[in-house]
Short mmCIF file of C-alpha atoms in Angstrom, two decimals:
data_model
loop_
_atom_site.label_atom_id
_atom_site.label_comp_id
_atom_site.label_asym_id
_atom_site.label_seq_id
_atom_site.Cartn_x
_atom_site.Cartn_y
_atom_site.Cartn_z
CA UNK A 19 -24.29 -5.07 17.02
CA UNK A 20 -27.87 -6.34 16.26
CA UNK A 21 -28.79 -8.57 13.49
CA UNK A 22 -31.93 -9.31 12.50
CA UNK A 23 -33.00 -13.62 11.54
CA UNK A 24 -35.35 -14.58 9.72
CA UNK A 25 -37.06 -18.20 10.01
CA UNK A 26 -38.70 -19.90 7.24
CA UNK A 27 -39.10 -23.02 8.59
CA UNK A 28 -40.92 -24.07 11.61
CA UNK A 29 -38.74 -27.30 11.69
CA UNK A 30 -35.62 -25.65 11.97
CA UNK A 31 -33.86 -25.73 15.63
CA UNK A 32 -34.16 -21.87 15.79
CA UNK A 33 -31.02 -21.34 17.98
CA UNK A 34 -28.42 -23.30 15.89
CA UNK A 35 -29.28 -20.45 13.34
CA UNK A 36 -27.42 -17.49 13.34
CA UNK A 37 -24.91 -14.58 12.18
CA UNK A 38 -23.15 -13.76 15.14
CA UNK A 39 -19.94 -15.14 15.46
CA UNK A 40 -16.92 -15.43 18.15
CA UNK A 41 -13.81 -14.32 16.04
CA UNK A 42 -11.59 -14.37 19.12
CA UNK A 43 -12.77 -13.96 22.69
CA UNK A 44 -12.66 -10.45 22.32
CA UNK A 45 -13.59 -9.37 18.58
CA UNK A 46 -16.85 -10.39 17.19
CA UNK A 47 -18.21 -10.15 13.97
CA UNK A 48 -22.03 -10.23 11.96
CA UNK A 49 -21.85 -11.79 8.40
CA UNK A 50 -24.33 -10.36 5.90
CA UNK A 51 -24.81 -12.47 2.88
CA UNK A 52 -24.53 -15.64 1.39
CA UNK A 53 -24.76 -18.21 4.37
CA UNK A 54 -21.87 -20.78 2.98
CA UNK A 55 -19.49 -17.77 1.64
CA UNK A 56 -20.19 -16.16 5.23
CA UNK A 57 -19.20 -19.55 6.60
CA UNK A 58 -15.73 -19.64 4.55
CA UNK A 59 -15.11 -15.85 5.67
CA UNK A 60 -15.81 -16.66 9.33
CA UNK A 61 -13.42 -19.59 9.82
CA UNK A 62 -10.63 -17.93 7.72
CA UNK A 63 -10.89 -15.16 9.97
CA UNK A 64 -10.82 -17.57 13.40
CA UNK A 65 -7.35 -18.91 11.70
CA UNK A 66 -6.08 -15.86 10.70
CA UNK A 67 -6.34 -14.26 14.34
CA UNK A 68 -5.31 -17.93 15.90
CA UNK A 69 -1.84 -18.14 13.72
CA UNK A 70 -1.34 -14.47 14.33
CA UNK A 71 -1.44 -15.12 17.88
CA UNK A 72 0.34 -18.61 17.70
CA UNK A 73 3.31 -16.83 16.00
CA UNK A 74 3.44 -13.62 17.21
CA UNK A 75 2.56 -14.61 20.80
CA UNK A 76 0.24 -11.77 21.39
CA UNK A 77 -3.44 -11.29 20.62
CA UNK A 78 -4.53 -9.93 16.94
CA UNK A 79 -6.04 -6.38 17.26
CA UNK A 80 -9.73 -5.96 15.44
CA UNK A 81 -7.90 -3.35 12.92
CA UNK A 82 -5.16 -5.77 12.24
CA UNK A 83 -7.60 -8.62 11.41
CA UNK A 84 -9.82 -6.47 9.72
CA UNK A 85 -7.16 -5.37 7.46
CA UNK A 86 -6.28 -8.79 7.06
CA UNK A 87 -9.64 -9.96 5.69
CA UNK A 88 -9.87 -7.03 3.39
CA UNK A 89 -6.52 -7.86 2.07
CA UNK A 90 -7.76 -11.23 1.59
CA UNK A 91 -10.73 -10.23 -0.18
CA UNK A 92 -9.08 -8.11 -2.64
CA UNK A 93 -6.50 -11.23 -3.41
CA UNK A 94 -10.33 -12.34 -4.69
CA UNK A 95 -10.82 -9.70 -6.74
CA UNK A 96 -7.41 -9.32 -8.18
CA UNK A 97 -6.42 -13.04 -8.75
CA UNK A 98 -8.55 -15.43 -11.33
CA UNK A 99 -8.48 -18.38 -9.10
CA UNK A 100 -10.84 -17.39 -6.87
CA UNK A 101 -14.19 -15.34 -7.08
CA UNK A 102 -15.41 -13.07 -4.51
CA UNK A 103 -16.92 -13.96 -1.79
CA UNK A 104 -21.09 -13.13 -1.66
CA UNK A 105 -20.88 -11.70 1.82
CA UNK A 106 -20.24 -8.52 4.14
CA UNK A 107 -18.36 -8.59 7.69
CA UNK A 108 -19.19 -6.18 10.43
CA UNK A 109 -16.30 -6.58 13.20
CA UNK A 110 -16.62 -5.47 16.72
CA UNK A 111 -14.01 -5.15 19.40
CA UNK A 112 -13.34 -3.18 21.88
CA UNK A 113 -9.40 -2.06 22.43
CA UNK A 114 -8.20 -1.24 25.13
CA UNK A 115 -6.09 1.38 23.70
CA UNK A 116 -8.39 3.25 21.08
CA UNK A 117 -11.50 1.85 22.63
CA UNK A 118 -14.75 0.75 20.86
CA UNK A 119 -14.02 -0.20 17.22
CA UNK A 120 -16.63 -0.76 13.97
CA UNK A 121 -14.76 -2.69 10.74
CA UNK A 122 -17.36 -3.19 7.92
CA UNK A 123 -15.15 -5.31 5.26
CA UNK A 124 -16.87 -5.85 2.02
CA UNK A 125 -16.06 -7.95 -1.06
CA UNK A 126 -14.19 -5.25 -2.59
CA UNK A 127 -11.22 -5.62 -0.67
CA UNK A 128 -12.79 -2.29 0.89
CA UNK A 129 -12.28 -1.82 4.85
CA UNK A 130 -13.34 1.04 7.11
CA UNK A 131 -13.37 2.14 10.64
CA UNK A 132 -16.96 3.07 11.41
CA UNK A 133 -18.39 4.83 14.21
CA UNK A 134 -21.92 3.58 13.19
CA UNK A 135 -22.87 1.52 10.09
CA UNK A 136 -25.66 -0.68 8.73
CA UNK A 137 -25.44 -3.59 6.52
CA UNK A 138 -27.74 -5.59 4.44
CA UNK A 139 -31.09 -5.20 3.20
CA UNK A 140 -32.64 -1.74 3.87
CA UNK A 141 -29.13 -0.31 4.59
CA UNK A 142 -29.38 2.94 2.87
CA UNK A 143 -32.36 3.73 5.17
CA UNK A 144 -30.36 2.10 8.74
CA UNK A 145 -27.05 4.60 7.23
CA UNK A 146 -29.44 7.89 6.91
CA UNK A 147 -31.25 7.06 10.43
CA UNK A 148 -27.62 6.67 11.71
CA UNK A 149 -25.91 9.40 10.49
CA UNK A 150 -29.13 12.14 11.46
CA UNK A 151 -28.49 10.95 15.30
CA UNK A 152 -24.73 10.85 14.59
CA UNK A 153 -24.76 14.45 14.00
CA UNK A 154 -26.56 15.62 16.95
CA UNK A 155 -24.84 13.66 19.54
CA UNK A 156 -22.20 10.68 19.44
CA UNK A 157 -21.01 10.02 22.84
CA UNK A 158 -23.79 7.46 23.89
CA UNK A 159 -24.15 5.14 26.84
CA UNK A 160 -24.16 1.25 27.32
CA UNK A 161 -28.21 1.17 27.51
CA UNK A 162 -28.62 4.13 24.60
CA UNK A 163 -26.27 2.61 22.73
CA UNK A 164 -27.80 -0.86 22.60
CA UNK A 165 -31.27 0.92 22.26
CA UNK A 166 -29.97 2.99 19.12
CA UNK A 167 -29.07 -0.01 17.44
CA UNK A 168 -32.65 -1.62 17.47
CA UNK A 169 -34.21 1.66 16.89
CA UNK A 170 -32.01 2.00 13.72
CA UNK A 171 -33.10 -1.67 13.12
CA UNK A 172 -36.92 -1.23 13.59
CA UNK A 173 -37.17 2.10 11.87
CA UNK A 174 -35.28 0.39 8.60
CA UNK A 175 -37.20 -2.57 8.36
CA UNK A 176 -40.25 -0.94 9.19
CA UNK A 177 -41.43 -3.34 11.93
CA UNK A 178 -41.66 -3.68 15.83
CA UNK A 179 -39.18 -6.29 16.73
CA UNK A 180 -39.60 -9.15 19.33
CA UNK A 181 -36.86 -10.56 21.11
CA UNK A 182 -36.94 -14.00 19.39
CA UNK A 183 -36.50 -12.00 16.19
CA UNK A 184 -33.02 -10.48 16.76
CA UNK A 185 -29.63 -11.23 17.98
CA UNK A 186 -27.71 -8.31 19.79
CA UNK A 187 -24.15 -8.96 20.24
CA UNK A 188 -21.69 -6.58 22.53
CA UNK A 189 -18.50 -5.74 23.82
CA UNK A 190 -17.85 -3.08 26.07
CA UNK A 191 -15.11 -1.38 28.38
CA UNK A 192 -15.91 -3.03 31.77
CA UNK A 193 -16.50 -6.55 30.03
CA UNK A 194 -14.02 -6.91 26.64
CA UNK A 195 -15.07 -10.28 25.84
CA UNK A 196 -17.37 -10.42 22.74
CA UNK A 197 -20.91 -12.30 24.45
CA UNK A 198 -24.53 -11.86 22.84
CA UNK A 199 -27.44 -10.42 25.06
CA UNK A 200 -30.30 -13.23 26.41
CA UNK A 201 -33.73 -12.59 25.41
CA UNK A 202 -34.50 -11.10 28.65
CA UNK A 203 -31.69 -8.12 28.54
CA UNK A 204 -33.03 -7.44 24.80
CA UNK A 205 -36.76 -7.67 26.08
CA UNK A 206 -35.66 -4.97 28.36
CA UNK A 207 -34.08 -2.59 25.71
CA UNK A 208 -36.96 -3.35 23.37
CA UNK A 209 -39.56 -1.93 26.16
CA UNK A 210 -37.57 0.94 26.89
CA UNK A 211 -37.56 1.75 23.50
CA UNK A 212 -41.67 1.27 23.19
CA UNK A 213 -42.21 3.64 26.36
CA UNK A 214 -40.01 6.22 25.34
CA UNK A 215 -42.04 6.86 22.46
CA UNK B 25 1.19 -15.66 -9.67
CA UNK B 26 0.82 -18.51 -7.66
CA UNK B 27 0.28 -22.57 -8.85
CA UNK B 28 -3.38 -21.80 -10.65
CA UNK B 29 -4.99 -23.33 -13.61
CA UNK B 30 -4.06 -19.84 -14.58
CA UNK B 31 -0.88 -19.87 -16.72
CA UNK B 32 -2.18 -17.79 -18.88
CA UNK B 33 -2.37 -13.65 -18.80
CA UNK B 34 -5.28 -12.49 -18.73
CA UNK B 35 -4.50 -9.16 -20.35
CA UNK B 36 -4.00 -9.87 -23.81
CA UNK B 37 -3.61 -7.40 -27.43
CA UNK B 38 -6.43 -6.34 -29.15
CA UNK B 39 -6.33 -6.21 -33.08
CA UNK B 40 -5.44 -2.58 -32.75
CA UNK B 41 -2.05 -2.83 -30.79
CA UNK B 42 -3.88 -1.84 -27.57
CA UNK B 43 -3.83 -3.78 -24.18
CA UNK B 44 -7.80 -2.94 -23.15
CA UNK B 45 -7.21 -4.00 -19.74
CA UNK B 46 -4.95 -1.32 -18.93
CA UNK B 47 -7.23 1.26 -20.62
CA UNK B 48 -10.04 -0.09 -18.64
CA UNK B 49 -7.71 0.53 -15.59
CA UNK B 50 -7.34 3.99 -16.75
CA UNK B 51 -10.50 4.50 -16.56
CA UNK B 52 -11.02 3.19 -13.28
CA UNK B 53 -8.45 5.76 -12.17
CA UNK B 54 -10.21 8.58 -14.31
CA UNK B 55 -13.03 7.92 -12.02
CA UNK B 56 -11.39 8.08 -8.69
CA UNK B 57 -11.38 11.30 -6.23
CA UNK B 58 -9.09 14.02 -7.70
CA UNK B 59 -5.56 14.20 -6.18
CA UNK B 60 -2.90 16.55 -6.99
CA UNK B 61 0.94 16.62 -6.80
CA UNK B 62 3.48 19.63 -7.08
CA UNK B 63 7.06 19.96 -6.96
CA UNK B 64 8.32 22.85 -4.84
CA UNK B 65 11.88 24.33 -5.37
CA UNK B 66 12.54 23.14 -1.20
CA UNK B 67 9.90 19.83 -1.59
CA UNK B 68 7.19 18.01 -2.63
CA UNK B 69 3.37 18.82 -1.97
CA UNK B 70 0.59 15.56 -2.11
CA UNK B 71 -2.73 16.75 -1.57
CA UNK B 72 -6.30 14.72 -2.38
CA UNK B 73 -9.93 14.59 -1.67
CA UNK B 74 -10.91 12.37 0.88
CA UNK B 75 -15.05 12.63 1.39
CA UNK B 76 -16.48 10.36 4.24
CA UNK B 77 -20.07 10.86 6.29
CA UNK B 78 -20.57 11.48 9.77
CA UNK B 79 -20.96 7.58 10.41
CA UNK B 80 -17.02 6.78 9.12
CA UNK B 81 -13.54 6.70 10.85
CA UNK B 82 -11.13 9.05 9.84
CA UNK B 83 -8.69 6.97 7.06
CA UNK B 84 -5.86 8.28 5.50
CA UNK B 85 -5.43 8.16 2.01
CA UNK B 86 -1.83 9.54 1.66
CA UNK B 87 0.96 7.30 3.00
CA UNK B 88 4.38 7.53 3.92
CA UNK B 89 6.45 4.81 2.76
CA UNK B 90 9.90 5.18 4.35
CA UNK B 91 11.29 8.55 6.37
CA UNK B 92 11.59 10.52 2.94
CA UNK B 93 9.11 9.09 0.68
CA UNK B 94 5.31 9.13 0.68
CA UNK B 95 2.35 8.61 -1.65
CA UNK B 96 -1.12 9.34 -2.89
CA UNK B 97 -3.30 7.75 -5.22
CA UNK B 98 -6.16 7.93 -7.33
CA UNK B 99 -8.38 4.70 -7.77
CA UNK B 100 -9.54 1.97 -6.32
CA UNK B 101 -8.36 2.21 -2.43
CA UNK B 102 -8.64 -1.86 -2.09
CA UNK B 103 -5.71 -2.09 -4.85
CA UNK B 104 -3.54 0.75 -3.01
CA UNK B 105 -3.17 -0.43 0.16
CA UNK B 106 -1.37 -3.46 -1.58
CA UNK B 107 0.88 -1.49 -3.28
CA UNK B 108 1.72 0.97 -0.49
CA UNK B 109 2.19 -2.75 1.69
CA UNK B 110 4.25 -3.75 -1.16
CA UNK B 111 6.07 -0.32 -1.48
CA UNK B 112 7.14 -0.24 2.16
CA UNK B 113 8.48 -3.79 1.85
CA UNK B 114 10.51 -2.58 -0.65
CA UNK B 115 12.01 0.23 1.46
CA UNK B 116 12.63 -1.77 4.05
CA UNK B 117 14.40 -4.50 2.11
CA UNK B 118 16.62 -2.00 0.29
CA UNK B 119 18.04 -0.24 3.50
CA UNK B 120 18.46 -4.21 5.07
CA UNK B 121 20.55 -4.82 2.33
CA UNK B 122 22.73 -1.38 1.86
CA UNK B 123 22.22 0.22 5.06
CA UNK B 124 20.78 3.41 3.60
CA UNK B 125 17.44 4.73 3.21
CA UNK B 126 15.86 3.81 -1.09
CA UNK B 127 16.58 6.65 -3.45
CA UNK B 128 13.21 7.58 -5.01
CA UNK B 129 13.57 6.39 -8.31
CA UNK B 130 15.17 3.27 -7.30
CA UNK B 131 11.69 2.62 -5.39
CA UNK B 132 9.41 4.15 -8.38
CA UNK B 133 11.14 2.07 -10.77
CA UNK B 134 10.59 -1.50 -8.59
CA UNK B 135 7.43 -0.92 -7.68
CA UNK B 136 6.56 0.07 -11.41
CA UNK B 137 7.84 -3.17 -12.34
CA UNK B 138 5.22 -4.73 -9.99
CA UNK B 139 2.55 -2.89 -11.57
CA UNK B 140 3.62 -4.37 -14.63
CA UNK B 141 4.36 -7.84 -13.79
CA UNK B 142 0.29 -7.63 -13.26
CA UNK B 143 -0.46 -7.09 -16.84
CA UNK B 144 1.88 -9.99 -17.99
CA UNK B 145 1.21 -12.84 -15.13
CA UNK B 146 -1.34 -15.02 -15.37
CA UNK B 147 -4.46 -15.13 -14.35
CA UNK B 148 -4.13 -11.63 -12.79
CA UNK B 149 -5.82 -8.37 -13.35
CA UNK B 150 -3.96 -5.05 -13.39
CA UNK B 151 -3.77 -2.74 -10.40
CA UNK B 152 -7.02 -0.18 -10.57
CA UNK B 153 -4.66 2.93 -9.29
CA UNK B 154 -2.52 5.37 -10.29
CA UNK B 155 0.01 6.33 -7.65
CA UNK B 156 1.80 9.86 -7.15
CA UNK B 157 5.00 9.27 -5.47
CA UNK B 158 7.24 12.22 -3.54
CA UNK B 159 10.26 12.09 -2.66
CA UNK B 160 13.23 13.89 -0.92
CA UNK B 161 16.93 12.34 -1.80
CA UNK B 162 19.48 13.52 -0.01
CA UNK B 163 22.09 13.50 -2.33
CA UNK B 164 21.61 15.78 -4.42
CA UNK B 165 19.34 17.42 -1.67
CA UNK B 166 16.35 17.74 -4.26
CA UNK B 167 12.46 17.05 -4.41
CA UNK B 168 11.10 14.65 -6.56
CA UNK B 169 7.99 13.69 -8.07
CA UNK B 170 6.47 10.78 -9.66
CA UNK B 171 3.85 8.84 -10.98
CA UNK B 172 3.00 5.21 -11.47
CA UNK B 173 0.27 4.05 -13.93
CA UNK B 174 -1.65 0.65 -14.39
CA UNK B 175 0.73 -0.12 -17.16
CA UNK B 176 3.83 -0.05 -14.98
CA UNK B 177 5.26 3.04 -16.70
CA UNK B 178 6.39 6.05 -14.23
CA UNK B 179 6.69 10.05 -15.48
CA UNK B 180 8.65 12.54 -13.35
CA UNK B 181 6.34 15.44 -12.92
CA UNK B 182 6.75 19.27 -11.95
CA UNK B 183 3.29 18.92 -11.30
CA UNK B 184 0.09 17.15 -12.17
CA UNK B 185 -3.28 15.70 -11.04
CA UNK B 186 -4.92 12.10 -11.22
CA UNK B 187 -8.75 11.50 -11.12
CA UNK B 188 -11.98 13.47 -11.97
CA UNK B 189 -11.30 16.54 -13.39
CA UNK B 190 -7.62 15.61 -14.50
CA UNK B 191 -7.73 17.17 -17.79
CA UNK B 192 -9.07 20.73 -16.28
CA UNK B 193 -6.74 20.66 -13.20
CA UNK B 194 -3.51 20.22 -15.43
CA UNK B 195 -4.42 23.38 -17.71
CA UNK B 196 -5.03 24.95 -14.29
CA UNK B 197 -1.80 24.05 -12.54
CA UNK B 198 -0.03 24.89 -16.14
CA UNK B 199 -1.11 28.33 -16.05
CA UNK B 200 -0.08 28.96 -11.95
CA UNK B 201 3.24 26.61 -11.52
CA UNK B 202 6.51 28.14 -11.79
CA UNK B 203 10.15 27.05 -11.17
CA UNK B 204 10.45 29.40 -8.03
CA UNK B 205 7.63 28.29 -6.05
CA UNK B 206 8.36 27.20 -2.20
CA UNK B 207 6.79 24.63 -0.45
CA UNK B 208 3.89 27.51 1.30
CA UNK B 209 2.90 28.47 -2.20
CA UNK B 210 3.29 24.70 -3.88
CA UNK B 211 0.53 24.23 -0.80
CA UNK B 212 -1.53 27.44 -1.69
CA UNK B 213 -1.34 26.37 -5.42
CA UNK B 214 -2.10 22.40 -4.96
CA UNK B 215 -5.09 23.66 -2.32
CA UNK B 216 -6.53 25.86 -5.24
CA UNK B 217 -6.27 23.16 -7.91
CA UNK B 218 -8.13 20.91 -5.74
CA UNK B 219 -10.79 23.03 -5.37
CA UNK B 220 -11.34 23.12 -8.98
CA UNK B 221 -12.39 19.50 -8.83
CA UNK B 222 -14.05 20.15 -5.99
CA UNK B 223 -18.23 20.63 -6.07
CA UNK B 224 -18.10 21.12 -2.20
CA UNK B 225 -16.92 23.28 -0.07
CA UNK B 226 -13.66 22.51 0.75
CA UNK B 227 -12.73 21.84 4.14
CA UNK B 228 -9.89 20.16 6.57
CA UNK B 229 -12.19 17.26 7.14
CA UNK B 230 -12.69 16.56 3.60
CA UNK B 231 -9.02 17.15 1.92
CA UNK B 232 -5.63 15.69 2.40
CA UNK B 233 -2.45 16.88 2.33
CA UNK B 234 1.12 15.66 2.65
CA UNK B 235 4.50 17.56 2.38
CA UNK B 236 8.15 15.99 2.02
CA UNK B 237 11.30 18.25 2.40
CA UNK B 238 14.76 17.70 3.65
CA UNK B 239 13.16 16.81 6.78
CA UNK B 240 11.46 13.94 5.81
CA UNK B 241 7.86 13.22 4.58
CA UNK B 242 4.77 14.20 6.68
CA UNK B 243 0.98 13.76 6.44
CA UNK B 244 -0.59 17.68 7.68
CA UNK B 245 -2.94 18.01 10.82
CA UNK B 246 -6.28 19.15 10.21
CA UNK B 247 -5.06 22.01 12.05
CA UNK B 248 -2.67 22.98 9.54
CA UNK B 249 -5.03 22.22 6.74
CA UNK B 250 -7.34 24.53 8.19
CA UNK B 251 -4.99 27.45 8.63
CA UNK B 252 -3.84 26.93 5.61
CA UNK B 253 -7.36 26.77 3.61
CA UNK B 254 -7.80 29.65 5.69
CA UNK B 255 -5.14 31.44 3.50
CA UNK B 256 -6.72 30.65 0.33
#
């Protein structure tokens, strides 16, 4: 999962900006949006999965909470009291019993299982330059994988990205836990990228 | 529904006698992806469209709601998956309290009345689906089929279609349903109405189907889809 930030200000402490946030400590999630709606959405979420696991004494599954959100969100559309929410989720976990998962939960109430999705500005253009590598091949390893992503990225937004530009997130099979890559490991996935081509 | 600022409906008459919210919703389910329903002499066919690209997980679209009843719907999806929640809660109630599996139209006609109580309640909108319920109750042992509207009214159908194309696939299914069909041909017959609506070709990744006989209700594999598209 790879997000791309944007800093306007030179004043701003760069690192307490960001998208990528710790749902649970194994399912992750990239907000696309308005930053204070994206806020709401992100700590409704952390309760959700923390109750679910306070009363139910086992961990919320990514397709559970992502169900729950979407439910949520369509209360929004449905009910008068509340608008919707200006903001997209992308939710990452990986299960141990069906393996990597993709929710993208909009305002909608709409939820979907994806095995590749982009989000945001320029997403028509990340979905096409997904879906043309999808259909030639979609068993992918760890390092093609992460190196997909910022291709998808770069080739949407039209620019060569530096490390200090983007945040990757991951979760994988040997390591379930939801972490974010350092600058180094994306420097390295960046390069790889530039010598291939 | 719920302590709001919001005692008020929100669907109200217009000069004319008409409630334009529920038209609106209508239309909403005009515009959906085309499903189909058919009643078989030995059970009930569902079958719909269900497009997605390379990039999306498979996600079903017809539902079962207890061991003899299942659904389809044309609309918005957001909206059905509350109702289908809502649908199996009912179910599962019912047989808590009588120790029986819900007859059909005892769960068309509650969760009709939900559909309904969104039109009325305040500060509510009304559901954006149409739902096509079948059924198997085993008392008479006989197929059923039904379907819900925005308004909260139901119909019991022989056969019919929701969605794009609604008008045309009625006429169509009209012309090719009679009283004698079995469940193989209600499949053959639902398939080819389908593919009226359909401006694709149709495959088994890109249509649904689910059957409910004495046996219960069932969603197809895309195996069976296949073989059965195969037989078109």
């Amino acid at each position: 999962m790879i997000l791309n930030v944007c800093l306007q200000d030179k004043l701003v402490v760069a690192n307490s900006v960001t998208s990528v946030h710790t749902l649970t400590p194994n399912i992750g999630a990239v907000m696309v949006g308005m930053i204070p709606d994206s806020k709401f959405q992100v700590k409704r979420a952390q309760l959700e999965a923390a109750k679910w696991k306070y009363q139910n004494g086992c961990d919320m599954t990514a397709d559970q909470l992502a169900r729950r959100m979407a439910d949520i969100n369509q209360f929004y559309t449905q009910n008068a009291e509340m608008r919707s929410l200006g903001c997209a989720m992308l939710m990452i976990a990986y299960d141990e019993e069906t393996g990597p998962q993709i929710y993208r939960i909009d305002p909608a109430g709409y939820f979907r299982g994806m095995r590749a999705v982009g989000l945001g500005v320029k997403q028509q253009a990340a979905n096409s330059f997904l879906e043309k590598k999808f259909k030639k091949k979609s068993d992918f390893t760890y390092d093609e994988t992460v190196q997909l992503a910022l291709e998808c990225l770069q080739s949407a937004l039209g620019v060569d990205l530096k490390s200090g530009e983007v945040e990757v997130a991951v979760v994988t099979k040997s390591d379930t836990s939801f972490r974010k890559l350092a600058d180094e490991a994306v420097d390295f996935h960046l390069n790889a990228i530039a010598e291939r081509d | 529904m719920g302590d709001s600022h919001y005692g008020f409906s929100l669907t109200t008459f217009s000069p004319s006698g008409k409630l334009m919210q529920i038209e609106y919703a209508l239309n909403a389910v005009k515009n959906g992806q085309p499903s189909v329903g058919l009643r078989a002499k030995d059970g009930v066919v569902l079958a719909t469209e269900n497009k997605s690209s390379a990039l999306h997980e498979d996600q079903p679209k017809v539902e079962k709601i207890s061991k003899h009843i299942g659904c389809v719907y044309s609309g918005m999806g957001p909206d059905y998956r509350i109702l289908v929640k809502r649908a199996r809660k009912i179910a599962a109630e019912y047989e808590l309290m009588y120790g029986e599996e819900i007859p059909t139209t005892q769960l068309v006609t509650k969760l009709a009345a939900v559909m309904q109580e969104y039109t009325q309640s305040g500060g509510v909108r009304p559901f954006g689906v149409s739902l096509l319920i079948a059924g198997w109750d085993d008392e008479p042992g006989r197929p059923l089929l039904f379907q819900c509207d925005p308004s909260g009214a139901y119909f019991a159908w022989k056969a019919t279609a929701l969605g794009k194309n609604d008008v045309n696939a009625k006429t169509f299914l009209e012309k090719r349903f009679s009283e004698n069909l079995e469940l193989d041909d209600g499949i053959h017959t639902a398939l080819l109405t389908l593919r009226e609506s359909f401006d694709v070709g149709m495959t088994e990744d890109n249509v649904e189907i689910g059957i409910c006989n004495k046996n219960g209700f069932q969603r197809l594999t895309k195996q069976q889809i296949k073989d059965h598209l195969g037989a078109l």
